[in-house]
Short mmCIF file of C-alpha atoms in Angstrom, two decimals:
data_model
loop_
_atom_site.label_atom_id
_atom_site.label_comp_id
_atom_site.label_asym_id
_atom_site.label_seq_id
_atom_site.Cartn_x
_atom_site.Cartn_y
_atom_site.Cartn_z
CA MET A 1 74.89 97.53 142.52
CA THR A 2 71.13 97.48 142.01
CA THR A 3 69.32 95.45 139.39
CA ARG A 4 68.50 98.61 137.46
CA GLU A 5 72.13 99.74 137.36
CA PHE A 6 73.19 96.25 136.25
CA SER A 7 70.58 96.28 133.46
CA ASN A 8 71.65 99.75 132.35
CA GLY A 9 75.27 98.56 132.24
CA ILE A 10 74.38 95.61 130.04
CA LEU A 11 72.31 97.82 127.72
CA ARG A 12 75.15 100.35 127.50
CA THR A 13 77.64 97.60 126.63
CA LEU A 14 75.31 96.15 123.99
CA PHE A 15 74.78 99.62 122.54
CA ILE A 16 78.54 100.20 122.32
CA LEU A 17 79.10 96.81 120.68
CA PHE A 18 76.29 97.50 118.23
CA GLY A 19 77.81 100.89 117.41
CA ILE A 20 81.26 99.38 116.82
CA SER A 21 79.76 96.66 114.62
CA ALA A 22 77.83 99.23 112.61
CA VAL A 23 80.95 101.33 112.06
CA LEU A 24 82.98 98.29 110.95
CA TYR A 25 80.19 97.25 108.56
CA LEU A 26 80.04 100.74 107.07
CA VAL A 27 83.82 100.76 106.61
CA TYR A 28 83.57 97.39 104.84
CA ALA A 29 80.59 98.42 102.70
CA LEU A 30 82.11 101.81 101.80
CA PHE A 31 85.70 100.61 101.50
CA SER A 32 86.32 102.56 98.28
CA LEU A 33 85.09 105.76 99.90
CA VAL A 34 87.32 105.15 102.92
CA ILE A 35 90.30 104.72 100.58
CA TYR A 36 89.43 107.98 98.79
CA ILE A 37 89.23 109.81 102.12
CA VAL A 38 92.54 108.39 103.34
CA ILE A 39 94.29 109.34 100.07
CA ALA A 40 92.67 112.78 100.21
CA ILE A 41 93.96 113.29 103.77
CA ILE A 42 97.48 112.27 102.68
CA LEU A 43 97.26 114.62 99.69
CA ALA A 44 96.03 117.42 101.95
CA LEU A 45 98.96 116.82 104.31
CA MET A 46 101.42 117.02 101.40
CA ALA A 47 99.69 120.05 99.84
CA ASN A 48 99.33 122.02 103.06
CA PRO A 49 102.92 123.39 103.03
CA ILE A 50 102.39 124.65 99.46
CA VAL A 51 99.07 126.25 100.39
CA ARG A 52 100.68 127.88 103.42
CA PHE A 53 103.54 129.17 101.24
CA LEU A 54 101.09 130.69 98.74
CA ASN A 55 99.09 132.24 101.59
CA THR A 56 102.00 133.76 103.51
CA ARG A 57 104.65 134.52 100.89
CA LEU A 58 102.63 135.27 97.75
CA LYS A 59 99.56 136.63 99.60
CA PHE A 60 97.11 134.37 97.78
CA LYS A 61 93.62 134.13 99.21
CA ASN A 62 92.90 130.72 100.72
CA THR A 63 90.54 129.51 97.96
CA LEU A 64 92.94 130.62 95.24
CA ALA A 65 95.90 129.05 97.05
CA VAL A 66 94.09 125.71 97.42
CA THR A 67 92.90 125.74 93.81
CA THR A 68 96.36 126.60 92.52
CA THR A 69 97.97 123.84 94.59
CA LEU A 70 95.53 121.17 93.42
CA ILE A 71 95.92 122.33 89.81
CA LEU A 72 99.68 121.90 90.19
CA PHE A 73 99.15 118.37 91.50
CA LEU A 74 96.74 117.64 88.64
CA LEU A 75 99.23 118.98 86.08
CA LEU A 76 101.92 116.81 87.66
CA VAL A 77 99.74 113.70 87.37
CA THR A 78 98.77 114.64 83.80
CA GLY A 79 102.41 115.11 82.89
CA ILE A 80 103.30 111.69 84.26
CA VAL A 81 100.43 110.14 82.32
CA LEU A 82 101.42 111.86 79.06
CA LEU A 83 105.08 110.91 79.48
CA PHE A 84 104.96 107.39 80.84
CA VAL A 85 101.55 105.71 80.51
CA PRO A 86 101.75 105.28 76.70
CA LEU A 87 105.07 103.50 77.23
CA ILE A 88 103.57 101.36 79.99
CA ILE A 89 100.57 100.49 77.79
CA LYS A 90 102.85 99.56 74.91
CA GLN A 91 105.00 97.34 77.09
CA GLY A 92 101.90 95.87 78.73
CA GLU A 93 100.49 94.95 75.32
CA ASN A 94 103.76 93.33 74.38
CA LEU A 95 103.80 91.31 77.58
CA SER A 96 100.14 90.38 77.20
CA LEU A 97 100.95 88.91 73.77
CA LEU A 98 103.90 86.90 75.06
CA ASP A 99 104.10 83.26 74.07
CA ILE A 100 103.75 81.82 77.58
CA ARG A 101 104.85 78.40 76.36
CA SER A 102 108.04 79.91 74.97
CA LEU A 103 108.62 81.78 78.22
CA GLU A 104 108.29 78.56 80.19
CA MET A 105 110.80 76.90 77.86
CA ASN A 106 113.18 79.80 78.46
CA TYR A 107 112.73 79.35 82.19
CA ASN A 108 113.62 75.64 81.93
CA LEU A 109 116.62 76.52 79.78
CA LEU A 110 117.68 79.11 82.36
CA ILE A 111 117.59 76.48 85.11
CA GLU A 112 119.67 74.13 82.95
CA ASN A 113 122.22 76.88 82.26
CA ILE A 114 122.51 77.69 85.97
CA SER A 115 122.93 73.98 86.80
CA SER A 116 125.60 73.62 84.12
CA PHE A 117 127.43 76.72 85.35
CA LEU A 118 127.40 75.53 88.98
CA SER A 119 128.48 72.02 88.02
CA SER A 120 131.71 73.48 86.58
CA TYR A 121 132.48 74.48 90.18
CA ASN A 122 131.52 71.00 91.50
CA ILE A 123 128.15 72.21 92.82
CA ASP A 124 125.29 69.85 92.02
CA LEU A 125 122.10 71.93 91.95
CA LYS A 126 119.91 68.83 91.63
CA SER A 127 121.22 67.48 94.92
CA ILE A 128 120.11 70.70 96.64
CA LEU A 129 116.70 71.03 95.03
CA ASN A 130 114.74 69.66 92.11
CA PRO A 131 114.56 72.41 89.47
CA ALA A 132 112.18 70.42 87.28
CA GLN A 133 109.64 70.35 90.07
CA TYR A 134 109.66 74.13 90.39
CA ALA A 135 109.68 74.62 86.64
CA SER A 136 106.60 72.44 86.17
CA SER A 137 104.68 74.14 88.94
CA PHE A 138 105.63 77.70 87.98
CA ASN A 139 102.89 79.44 86.03
CA PHE A 140 103.89 82.42 83.87
CA ASN A 141 100.35 83.45 82.97
CA PHE A 142 100.43 85.84 85.93
CA ILE A 143 102.68 88.22 83.95
CA SER A 144 100.17 89.03 81.25
CA LYS A 145 97.34 89.06 83.79
CA ILE A 146 99.16 91.60 85.97
CA PHE A 147 99.66 94.04 83.12
CA ASN A 148 96.15 93.54 81.78
CA ASN A 149 94.82 94.30 85.28
CA ILE A 150 97.00 97.41 85.45
CA LEU A 151 95.54 98.63 82.17
CA GLY A 152 92.04 98.01 83.52
CA ILE A 153 92.84 99.95 86.69
CA LEU A 154 94.19 102.88 84.69
CA GLY A 155 90.88 103.03 82.86
CA ASN A 156 88.99 103.44 86.15
CA LEU A 157 91.24 106.03 87.77
CA GLY A 158 89.25 109.02 86.52
CA MET A 159 86.48 108.74 89.11
CA GLY A 160 88.93 108.08 91.89
CA LEU A 161 91.10 111.06 90.94
CA PHE A 162 88.09 113.38 90.81
CA SER A 163 86.85 112.14 94.19
CA VAL A 164 90.25 112.57 95.85
CA LEU A 165 90.72 116.08 94.46
CA PHE A 166 87.19 117.08 95.45
CA ILE A 167 87.60 115.85 99.04
CA SER A 168 91.10 117.35 99.29
CA PHE A 169 89.81 120.72 98.10
CA PHE A 170 87.36 121.00 100.97
CA LEU A 171 89.80 119.57 103.50
CA LEU A 172 92.21 122.37 102.60
CA LYS A 173 89.68 125.14 101.97
CA GLU A 174 87.50 124.45 105.02
CA LYS A 175 90.27 123.25 107.32
CA HIS A 176 89.54 125.97 109.88
CA THR A 177 85.81 125.16 109.89
CA ILE A 178 86.52 121.44 110.20
CA PHE A 179 89.07 122.15 112.90
CA ASN A 180 86.67 124.34 114.90
CA GLY A 181 83.93 121.71 114.62
CA PHE A 182 86.34 119.11 115.92
CA LYS A 183 87.35 121.38 118.80
CA SER A 184 83.74 121.82 119.86
CA VAL A 185 83.37 118.12 120.69
CA LEU A 186 86.58 117.83 122.70
CA PRO A 187 86.53 117.74 126.52
CA ASP A 188 87.73 121.05 127.95
CA ASN A 189 90.42 119.46 130.12
CA GLN A 190 91.97 117.58 127.15
CA GLU A 191 91.47 120.11 124.37
CA GLU A 192 94.92 121.70 124.47
CA LYS A 193 96.76 118.36 124.48
CA VAL A 194 94.68 117.01 121.59
CA LEU A 195 95.22 120.13 119.48
CA ILE A 196 98.96 120.14 120.09
CA SER A 197 99.12 116.45 119.15
CA ILE A 198 97.21 117.05 115.91
CA GLN A 199 99.50 119.92 114.95
CA LYS A 200 102.66 117.88 115.55
CA ILE A 201 101.25 114.84 113.74
CA ARG A 202 100.28 116.97 110.75
CA ASP A 203 103.72 118.55 110.51
CA LEU A 204 105.61 115.27 110.89
CA LEU A 205 103.45 113.32 108.44
CA SER A 206 103.54 116.14 105.89
CA ARG A 207 107.32 116.00 105.88
CA TYR A 208 107.31 112.20 105.86
CA PHE A 209 105.02 111.77 102.83
CA LEU A 210 106.78 114.50 100.84
CA GLY A 211 110.11 112.88 101.65
CA LEU A 212 108.78 109.45 100.68
CA LEU A 213 107.70 110.72 97.25
CA LEU A 214 111.11 112.30 96.75
CA GLN A 215 112.80 109.05 97.78
CA LEU A 216 110.77 106.98 95.29
CA PHE A 217 111.51 109.44 92.49
CA ILE A 218 115.26 109.32 93.22
CA ILE A 219 115.18 105.51 93.36
CA LEU A 220 113.30 105.36 90.03
CA VAL A 221 115.83 107.64 88.32
CA LEU A 222 118.85 105.77 89.71
CA TYR A 223 117.42 102.36 88.81
CA LEU A 224 116.60 103.59 85.31
CA ILE A 225 120.17 104.88 84.85
CA VAL A 226 121.59 101.50 85.91
CA PHE A 227 119.32 99.58 83.52
CA LEU A 228 120.04 101.94 80.61
CA ILE A 229 123.81 101.72 81.17
CA PHE A 230 123.72 97.93 80.83
CA GLY A 231 121.15 97.88 78.02
CA VAL A 232 118.34 96.14 79.90
CA GLU A 233 115.17 95.65 77.85
CA ASN A 234 111.99 97.29 79.19
CA ALA A 235 114.24 99.39 81.44
CA PHE A 236 111.55 101.85 82.53
CA ILE A 237 109.00 99.15 83.37
CA ILE A 238 111.47 97.20 85.50
CA ALA A 239 112.75 100.39 87.19
CA LEU A 240 109.20 101.49 87.95
CA LEU A 241 108.34 98.07 89.39
CA CYS A 242 111.48 98.07 91.57
CA ALA A 243 110.75 101.62 92.77
CA ILE A 244 107.19 100.66 93.73
CA LEU A 245 108.46 97.59 95.59
CA ASN A 246 110.85 99.93 97.46
CA ILE A 247 107.80 101.26 99.35
CA ILE A 248 107.99 98.04 101.38
CA PRO A 249 110.77 98.70 103.90
CA TYR A 250 113.80 96.38 103.84
CA VAL A 251 112.01 93.53 102.03
CA GLY A 252 110.98 95.57 98.96
CA PRO A 253 114.49 96.30 97.64
CA LEU A 254 115.42 92.61 97.89
CA LEU A 255 112.26 91.61 96.02
CA GLY A 256 113.06 94.24 93.38
CA MET A 257 116.54 92.79 92.85
CA ILE A 258 115.14 89.28 92.51
CA VAL A 259 112.46 90.36 90.02
CA ALA A 260 114.97 92.41 88.00
CA SER A 261 117.47 89.52 87.90
CA VAL A 262 114.88 86.99 86.71
CA LEU A 263 113.51 89.32 84.01
CA ILE A 264 117.00 90.18 82.76
CA MET A 265 118.04 86.52 82.54
CA LEU A 266 114.78 85.52 80.83
CA SER A 267 115.13 88.31 78.27
CA GLY A 268 118.73 87.31 77.52
CA MET A 269 118.11 83.67 76.66
CA GLN A 270 119.25 84.17 73.04
CA ALA A 271 122.75 85.14 74.21
CA ASP A 272 125.37 82.90 75.76
CA PHE A 273 124.50 82.43 79.42
CA VAL A 274 128.01 82.25 80.91
CA SER A 275 129.74 84.93 78.84
CA GLU A 276 126.90 87.46 78.38
CA THR A 277 123.68 86.94 80.36
CA LEU A 278 125.20 86.04 83.73
CA PRO A 279 127.81 88.87 83.76
CA LYS A 280 125.17 91.38 82.68
CA THR A 281 122.89 90.27 85.50
CA LEU A 282 125.71 90.46 88.04
CA TYR A 283 126.69 93.96 86.89
CA VAL A 284 123.09 95.11 87.22
CA LEU A 285 122.85 93.62 90.72
CA ILE A 286 126.04 95.48 91.68
CA GLY A 287 124.50 98.68 90.35
CA LEU A 288 121.26 98.08 92.26
CA THR A 289 123.26 97.37 95.42
CA ILE A 290 125.08 100.69 95.04
CA VAL A 291 121.73 102.45 94.60
CA GLN A 292 120.47 100.81 97.80
CA LEU A 293 123.60 101.86 99.67
CA ILE A 294 122.95 105.45 98.58
CA ASP A 295 119.31 105.13 99.60
CA ASN A 296 120.06 103.52 102.98
CA ASN A 297 122.82 105.95 103.94
CA VAL A 298 121.45 109.20 102.49
CA ASN A 299 117.74 109.09 101.67
CA GLN A 300 116.33 106.94 104.47
CA PRO A 301 118.15 108.63 107.40
CA LEU A 302 117.04 111.99 106.05
CA ILE A 303 113.43 110.95 105.50
CA PHE A 304 112.67 108.43 108.23
CA SER A 305 114.96 109.49 111.07
CA LYS A 306 114.76 113.27 110.77
CA SER A 307 111.16 113.62 109.61
CA THR A 308 109.78 111.25 112.27
CA LYS A 309 112.34 112.07 115.00
CA SER A 310 113.13 108.37 115.51
CA HIS A 311 116.38 106.38 115.70
CA PRO A 312 117.08 104.04 112.72
CA LEU A 313 117.21 100.99 115.03
CA GLU A 314 113.91 102.03 116.58
CA ILE A 315 112.36 102.29 113.11
CA PHE A 316 113.75 98.88 112.12
CA LEU A 317 112.26 97.16 115.18
CA VAL A 318 108.87 98.87 114.67
CA ILE A 319 108.75 97.84 111.00
CA LEU A 320 109.81 94.28 111.88
CA ALA A 321 107.11 93.98 114.56
CA ALA A 322 104.45 95.44 112.25
CA GLY A 323 105.50 93.01 109.50
CA ILE A 324 105.18 90.02 111.84
CA LEU A 325 101.74 91.13 113.03
CA LEU A 326 100.18 92.54 109.84
CA GLY A 327 102.42 91.42 106.97
CA ILE A 328 103.32 93.74 104.10
CA THR A 329 100.53 96.19 104.91
CA GLY A 330 101.84 96.56 108.44
CA MET A 331 105.34 97.30 107.19
CA ILE A 332 104.05 100.07 104.91
CA ILE A 333 101.91 101.83 107.55
CA ALA A 334 104.25 101.16 110.49
CA ILE A 335 106.17 104.44 110.46
CA PRO A 336 103.18 106.85 110.10
CA VAL A 337 101.18 105.00 112.76
CA TYR A 338 104.14 104.79 115.13
CA THR A 339 104.83 108.51 114.67
CA CYS A 340 101.23 109.34 115.60
CA LEU A 341 101.41 107.12 118.69
CA LYS A 342 104.65 108.76 119.82
CA VAL A 343 103.16 112.24 119.54
CA ILE A 344 100.04 111.22 121.45
CA GLY A 345 102.12 109.48 124.12
CA LYS A 346 104.34 112.54 124.60
CA GLU A 347 101.34 114.80 125.14
CA PHE A 348 99.21 112.56 127.36
CA LEU A 349 101.87 110.53 129.21
CA PRO A 350 104.85 112.90 129.39
CA GLU A 351 106.13 111.52 132.72
CA ASN A 352 106.24 107.88 131.65
CA ARG A 353 109.87 106.76 131.50
CA ILE A 354 109.48 104.72 128.32
CA ILE A 355 107.62 107.55 126.58
CA LYS A 356 110.26 110.04 127.69
CA ALA A 357 113.04 107.86 126.30
CA LEU A 358 111.31 107.36 122.96
CA THR A 359 110.28 110.99 122.49
CA LYS A 360 113.32 112.88 123.78
CA LYS A 361 114.07 114.17 120.25
CA MET A 362 110.51 115.35 119.61
#
C-alpha cells in the first residue's frame, strides 16, 4: 500500500465518522421531528390496507382514498377525545387536588392493616421488612404531577397531530414516487431482494400494528368491565392505565395489576380492610388474571405469532434479550425490529442454516 492510498483511506474513514456524527447530532437536535416521522410511518402502514381497499374495491382515486382514510382516523381520534378526555381531565383535576398528607396517612394505615392481617396467620411482616422505612421514603406527590403533566401534553398535541397527518398524507399519496426514488439509488444486483424485503416488512408490520391496536382496545374494555362489576372508583382511568402498561410485553400486565391493587386498597381505606377492601382487591386481581389468560391464549398468539410468523417461545426470548439490553424501550420495539431482521435475513442469507430455521414459516 502506497502512502497516498494510506492517506486516502484515513481521509475516507474520517469522512465516514464525521458523516455518522453529523447524522446522530441531527437526530438528537431534531428528535421531535424524528418522532413525528416514525409515527407517520406507523400510521401509513396501518392506513395502507384501507387505502388499498378504497382503491381496488370502491374505485376511489388515490388522493381521495388517502384523504378519506386520514379523515376517518381524524374522526376516530376526535371521537375518543370527545368521549374520554373530559372524563380524564375531571379525574386528573380531582387527583391534582388530593390531600397528599391524607394519602400518605392512608398508605401507613394500609401497611398496618396488612401487618395485622398477616399476624393473624402468625406471619410477622416487620421481621421480613420494615414498612415504616418504605412509608417514610415513599412520595405521593408523583400522582398529581403525572396527571398535571398529562394535561399539559394534551394541550400540545395539536401541532403533533397536524404534523403526523401531513407527513402521512404524502407518504400515502406519493408512495409510488418515493418508492421509485428509493429504487433509483439501489445497486442493480441487490434491487430485487431489497424490494421484496420492503414489501414483506410492510405487510407484516401493517398487520402487527393493527392487531396491537385491537389488542389494546380489547384489554381496555375487559379491564373496564372487571372494574365496573366490582365498583372500583375511577374505573376508566385505572383501566386505561393498565391497558397502556400492557404495551410492555410480559412485565406490563404485572405492573398494571400492582398499580390497580394499590389504588383500589388506597381508595377503600374508609371500609373495613379484612371484610371489604381485601376481598374486593382479590376479586379484582382474579378478574384481571382471567383477562390476561384470555389475552395470552387468544389475542397474543393471533397478533404476535401469526402476524410476525414467529413461534411464541422465539418471541419471548427476543423480548427478554431486548429488555436486558435496552430496558423497557427494547421490549416495546423488539418484535417489529426482529420481524424486519428476519425478512432481511431470509432474502439476503437464504442458505444460512440458522436463518432457514427461523424463517421457515415466512
